[in-house]
Amino acid sequence: MSEMKNAMITGASTGIGQASAKYLADKGWRVFAGVRKTEDAERLSAELGERVRPVLCDVTDADIIKSAAEQVHNELQGQSLDGLVNNAGIAVAGPLLHLPPEEMTRQLDVNVTGQMRVTQAFAPLLGARKGFAGRPGRIVNMSSVAGFHAMPILTPYACSKFALEAFTEGLRREMMLYGIDVVAINPGPIKTPIWDKAQELDPEQYGETDFIKAIHRLLKFTLKSAENGLPPERVAQAVHAALTDKKPRLNTVVTPTPMQGLILKLLPTRMADRMIAKQLGLMPSA
């Protein structure tokens, strides 16, 4: 009988993280599911069964992350970690001219620096240490199609995902020292609570700015995209493939609108700028 595989997933209380935990557990993995709240830990245990082990893990708190890594280390009982899925993330929205700087700091702290904190704490369990004689694990970073193209108003989120792409590429090249592969998954619109949370943005806080019309248009478009988005299980399948394929893709795009990304990639950038600005009402008055 083959040895059970083990994975740590951050941001596993809802959405893509929860779906990935369930999918891997159903495939026979033992999953350490990072959550921030005790009640989420209790709920996951009840809903997903004994293969899913909730772990309190706030990606913005180094001490909590250290405790989480120690807990996982103890539960592994000498086994290594086969996968680390850096999934935790938030979405901050707002026009850059008026965005409170602390909101950009919060966006990057969760979506970029948080991934580094977690990676530093868990990398030794994946095999990033001297004298490790086992099979090296893998790191999967949850990026986004926003890591390729920045939409107005959602630029803070795109900044974090562009940065995560660089983090993934640089980390992959560094981790070659240990034989640990690092790849990214780039979801498009997915039916998850992250965009519901993003709607905590009160458009009227920017009501006196020149961007209010564009904000309302973009929020309407975003909500509609989320309603028509793919189920998070589709991303969970990509997570499993990234962890198990002999040679996983460096970027796996999971989106219901693949042509949209292709068009943006093929169009001259200035033309794409005008197209997006026209749709959102960001063209200058005649």
Coordinates of C-alpha atoms in Angstrom, one line a residue:
M1 CA 0.0 0.0 0.0
S2 CA 1.4 3.4 -1.0
E3 CA 2.1 5.9 1.7
M4 CA -0.6 8.6 2.3
K5 CA 0.3 11.9 0.7
N6 CA 0.1 15.1 2.8
A7 CA -0.7 18.7 1.8
M8 CA -1.1 22.0 3.6
I9 CA -3.6 24.5 2.1
T10 CA -4.0 28.1 3.4
G11 CA -7.3 29.9 3.2
A12 CA -9.3 26.7 3.4
S13 CA -12.4 27.9 5.2
T14 CA -14.4 28.7 2.0
G15 CA -14.2 28.7 -1.8
I16 CA -11.2 27.4 -3.7
G17 CA -9.4 26.4 -0.5
Q18 CA -12.2 24.4 0.9
A19 CA -13.0 22.8 -2.4
S20 CA -9.3 21.8 -2.8
A21 CA -9.2 20.3 0.7
K22 CA -12.2 18.2 -0.1
Y23 CA -11.0 17.2 -3.5
L24 CA -7.5 16.1 -2.2
A25 CA -9.1 14.3 0.8
D26 CA -11.4 12.4 -1.6
K27 CA -8.3 11.4 -3.6
G28 CA -6.8 9.8 -0.4
W29 CA -4.6 12.7 0.8
R30 CA -4.4 13.9 4.3
V31 CA -5.0 17.7 4.2
F32 CA -4.0 20.3 6.7
A33 CA -6.5 23.0 6.2
G34 CA -5.4 26.5 7.3
V35 CA -8.2 28.6 8.7
R36 CA -8.3 31.7 10.9
K37 CA -11.3 31.0 13.1
T38 CA -12.0 28.1 15.5
E39 CA -15.6 27.9 14.3
D40 CA -14.3 27.3 10.7
A41 CA -12.0 24.6 12.0
E42 CA -14.9 22.8 13.8
R43 CA -17.2 23.2 10.7
L44 CA -14.5 21.7 8.3
S45 CA -13.9 18.8 10.6
A46 CA -17.6 18.1 10.7
E47 CA -18.2 18.5 6.9
L48 CA -15.0 17.0 5.4
G49 CA -14.1 14.1 7.7
E50 CA -11.0 12.9 9.4
R51 CA -8.7 13.2 6.4
V52 CA -9.0 17.0 6.7
R53 CA -7.1 18.3 9.7
P54 CA -7.9 22.0 10.4
V55 CA -5.0 24.2 11.4
L56 CA -5.3 27.7 12.8
C57 CA -3.2 29.8 10.4
D58 CA -3.4 33.5 9.7
V59 CA -1.0 34.4 6.9
T60 CA -0.4 37.9 8.3
D61 CA 0.8 36.6 11.7
A62 CA 4.3 35.0 11.8
D63 CA 3.8 33.5 15.3
I64 CA 0.6 31.8 14.4
I65 CA 2.2 30.5 11.2
K66 CA 5.1 29.1 13.2
S67 CA 2.7 27.3 15.5
A68 CA 0.8 25.9 12.5
A69 CA 4.0 24.6 11.0
E70 CA 4.9 23.0 14.3
Q71 CA 1.5 21.3 14.6
V72 CA 1.8 19.9 11.1
H73 CA 5.3 18.7 11.8
N74 CA 4.1 16.9 14.9
E75 CA 1.2 15.3 13.1
L76 CA 3.3 14.1 10.2
Q77 CA 5.3 12.0 12.6
G78 CA 8.5 11.9 10.5
Q79 CA 6.7 12.0 7.1
S80 CA 7.3 14.9 4.7
L81 CA 4.8 17.3 3.3
D82 CA 4.0 16.6 -0.4
G83 CA 2.4 19.8 -1.2
L84 CA 1.9 23.4 0.0
V85 CA -0.9 25.3 -1.5
N86 CA -0.7 29.1 -0.9
N87 CA -4.3 29.9 -1.5
A88 CA -5.2 32.5 1.2
G89 CA -6.0 35.9 -0.4
I90 CA -8.2 39.0 -0.3
A91 CA -9.4 41.4 -3.0
V92 CA -9.1 45.1 -2.5
A93 CA -10.7 47.5 -4.9
G94 CA -10.6 51.3 -5.4
P95 CA -9.2 53.9 -7.8
L96 CA -5.5 54.4 -7.2
L97 CA -5.7 58.2 -7.0
H98 CA -8.0 57.9 -4.0
L99 CA -7.2 54.5 -2.5
P100 CA -6.1 54.8 1.2
P101 CA -2.4 53.7 1.1
E102 CA -3.0 51.4 4.0
E103 CA -5.4 49.4 1.9
M104 CA -2.7 48.7 -0.7
T105 CA -0.4 47.7 2.2
R106 CA -3.1 45.3 3.5
Q107 CA -3.6 43.8 0.0
L108 CA 0.1 43.1 -0.5
D109 CA 0.6 41.9 3.0
V110 CA -2.0 39.2 2.7
N111 CA -1.6 38.2 -1.0
V112 CA 2.2 38.4 -1.3
T113 CA 4.1 38.8 2.0
G114 CA 1.7 36.3 3.6
Q115 CA 2.7 33.7 1.0
M116 CA 6.3 34.2 1.8
R117 CA 5.7 33.9 5.6
V118 CA 3.9 30.6 5.0
T119 CA 6.5 29.3 2.5
Q120 CA 9.4 30.1 4.9
A121 CA 7.7 28.2 7.7
F122 CA 6.6 25.1 5.8
A123 CA 9.5 24.7 3.2
P124 CA 11.6 22.5 5.6
L125 CA 8.7 20.1 5.7
L126 CA 8.7 19.9 1.9
G127 CA 12.4 19.0 1.9
A128 CA 14.1 22.4 1.9
R129 CA 16.8 21.5 4.3
K130 CA 20.2 19.9 4.5
G131 CA 20.2 16.1 4.9
F132 CA 16.7 15.6 3.6
A133 CA 16.6 12.2 1.9
G134 CA 12.9 11.9 1.0
R135 CA 10.9 12.9 -2.0
P136 CA 10.7 16.7 -2.3
G137 CA 7.3 18.3 -2.2
R138 CA 5.7 21.0 -4.4
I139 CA 4.5 24.5 -3.9
V140 CA 1.3 25.7 -5.7
N141 CA 0.6 29.4 -5.5
M142 CA -3.0 30.6 -6.2
S143 CA -2.5 33.5 -8.6
S144 CA -5.2 34.8 -10.9
V145 CA -5.8 35.9 -14.5
A146 CA -5.4 39.3 -12.9
G147 CA -1.7 38.4 -12.7
F148 CA -1.5 38.9 -16.4
H149 CA -3.8 42.0 -17.0
A150 CA -4.7 44.8 -14.6
M151 CA -8.3 46.1 -14.7
P152 CA -9.0 49.6 -13.5
I153 CA -10.4 49.9 -10.0
L154 CA -9.3 46.3 -9.3
T155 CA -5.6 47.3 -9.7
P156 CA -4.6 46.7 -6.0
Y157 CA -5.7 43.1 -6.4
A158 CA -3.9 42.8 -9.8
C159 CA -0.7 44.3 -8.2
S160 CA -0.7 41.5 -5.7
K161 CA -1.2 38.9 -8.3
F162 CA 1.5 40.3 -10.7
A163 CA 3.8 40.3 -7.7
L164 CA 2.8 36.7 -6.9
E165 CA 3.8 35.7 -10.4
A166 CA 7.3 37.1 -9.8
F167 CA 7.4 35.4 -6.4
T168 CA 6.5 32.1 -8.0
E169 CA 9.1 32.4 -10.8
G170 CA 11.9 33.5 -8.5
L171 CA 11.0 31.0 -5.8
R172 CA 10.9 28.1 -8.4
R173 CA 14.5 29.0 -9.5
E174 CA 15.7 29.2 -5.9
M175 CA 14.0 25.9 -4.8
M176 CA 15.7 24.0 -7.6
L177 CA 18.5 23.6 -5.0
Y178 CA 16.2 21.2 -3.2
G179 CA 14.3 19.7 -6.1
I180 CA 11.1 21.4 -5.1
D181 CA 8.9 22.6 -8.0
V182 CA 6.9 25.8 -7.7
V183 CA 3.9 26.6 -10.0
A184 CA 0.9 28.9 -10.2
I185 CA -2.8 28.5 -10.9
N186 CA -4.6 31.4 -12.5
P187 CA -8.4 31.3 -12.0
G188 CA -10.7 33.6 -13.8
P189 CA -14.3 34.2 -12.5
I190 CA -15.0 31.5 -9.9
K191 CA -18.1 31.3 -7.7
T192 CA -16.4 32.0 -4.4
P193 CA -17.0 34.4 -1.5
I194 CA -13.9 36.5 -2.2
W195 CA -15.8 38.8 -4.5
D196 CA -18.7 39.1 -2.0
K197 CA -16.1 40.3 0.5
A198 CA -14.7 42.7 -2.1
Q199 CA -18.1 44.2 -2.3
E200 CA -17.5 45.5 1.2
L201 CA -16.1 48.4 -0.9
D202 CA -18.7 51.1 -0.5
P203 CA -18.8 52.8 -3.9
E204 CA -20.1 56.0 -2.3
Q205 CA -16.8 56.5 -0.4
Y206 CA -15.6 57.5 -3.8
G207 CA -18.8 59.3 -4.7
E208 CA -17.2 62.7 -5.0
T209 CA -14.5 61.4 -7.4
D210 CA -14.4 61.3 -11.1
F211 CA -14.4 57.4 -10.9
I212 CA -17.8 56.7 -9.4
K213 CA -19.5 55.8 -12.6
A214 CA -16.6 53.4 -13.5
I215 CA -16.8 51.8 -10.1
H216 CA -20.5 51.1 -10.4
R217 CA -20.0 49.6 -13.9
L218 CA -17.1 47.5 -12.8
L219 CA -18.9 46.2 -9.6
K220 CA -21.9 45.2 -11.7
F221 CA -19.6 43.4 -14.2
T222 CA -17.7 41.7 -11.5
L223 CA -20.8 40.4 -9.7
K224 CA -22.2 39.1 -13.0
S225 CA -18.9 37.4 -13.8
A226 CA -18.9 35.7 -10.4
E227 CA -22.5 34.5 -10.8
N228 CA -21.5 33.0 -14.2
G229 CA -18.2 31.7 -12.9
L230 CA -16.9 28.2 -12.7
P231 CA -17.4 26.1 -9.5
P232 CA -14.4 26.1 -7.2
E233 CA -14.1 22.3 -7.8
R234 CA -12.7 23.1 -11.2
V235 CA -9.8 24.9 -9.6
A236 CA -9.4 22.1 -7.1
Q237 CA -8.9 19.7 -10.0
A238 CA -6.1 21.9 -11.2
V239 CA -4.5 22.0 -7.8
H240 CA -4.5 18.2 -7.7
A241 CA -2.9 18.1 -11.2
A242 CA -0.3 20.7 -10.2
L243 CA 0.6 18.5 -7.2
T244 CA 0.7 15.1 -9.0
D245 CA 1.5 15.6 -12.7
K246 CA 5.0 14.5 -13.6
K247 CA 5.7 17.9 -15.2
P248 CA 3.0 20.4 -14.1
R249 CA 2.3 23.5 -16.1
L250 CA 4.0 26.6 -14.8
N251 CA 0.7 28.4 -15.1
T252 CA -2.7 26.7 -15.2
V253 CA -5.5 29.0 -16.3
V254 CA -9.0 28.0 -15.2
T255 CA -11.6 30.3 -16.5
P256 CA -15.0 30.2 -18.2
T257 CA -13.9 33.0 -20.6
P258 CA -10.6 31.9 -22.1
M259 CA -11.2 34.0 -25.2
Q260 CA -11.2 37.2 -23.1
G261 CA -7.7 36.6 -22.0
L262 CA -6.6 35.6 -25.5
I263 CA -8.0 38.8 -26.9
L264 CA -6.3 40.9 -24.3
K265 CA -3.0 39.1 -25.0
L266 CA -3.2 39.5 -28.8
L267 CA -4.6 43.1 -28.9
P268 CA -2.1 45.9 -29.0
T269 CA -2.0 47.3 -25.4
R270 CA -3.1 50.8 -26.4
M271 CA -6.1 49.3 -28.2
A272 CA -7.0 47.2 -25.1
D273 CA -6.6 50.3 -23.0
R274 CA -9.2 52.2 -25.1
M275 CA -11.6 49.2 -25.2
I276 CA -11.6 48.8 -21.4
A277 CA -11.8 52.5 -20.8
K278 CA -14.8 52.9 -23.1
Q279 CA -16.6 50.0 -21.4
L280 CA -16.2 51.5 -18.0
G281 CA -16.8 55.1 -19.0
L282 CA -13.2 56.2 -18.4
M283 CA -12.7 58.0 -21.7
P284 CA -12.2 61.8 -21.5
S285 CA -15.2 64.0 -22.3
A286 CA -15.3 65.3 -25.9

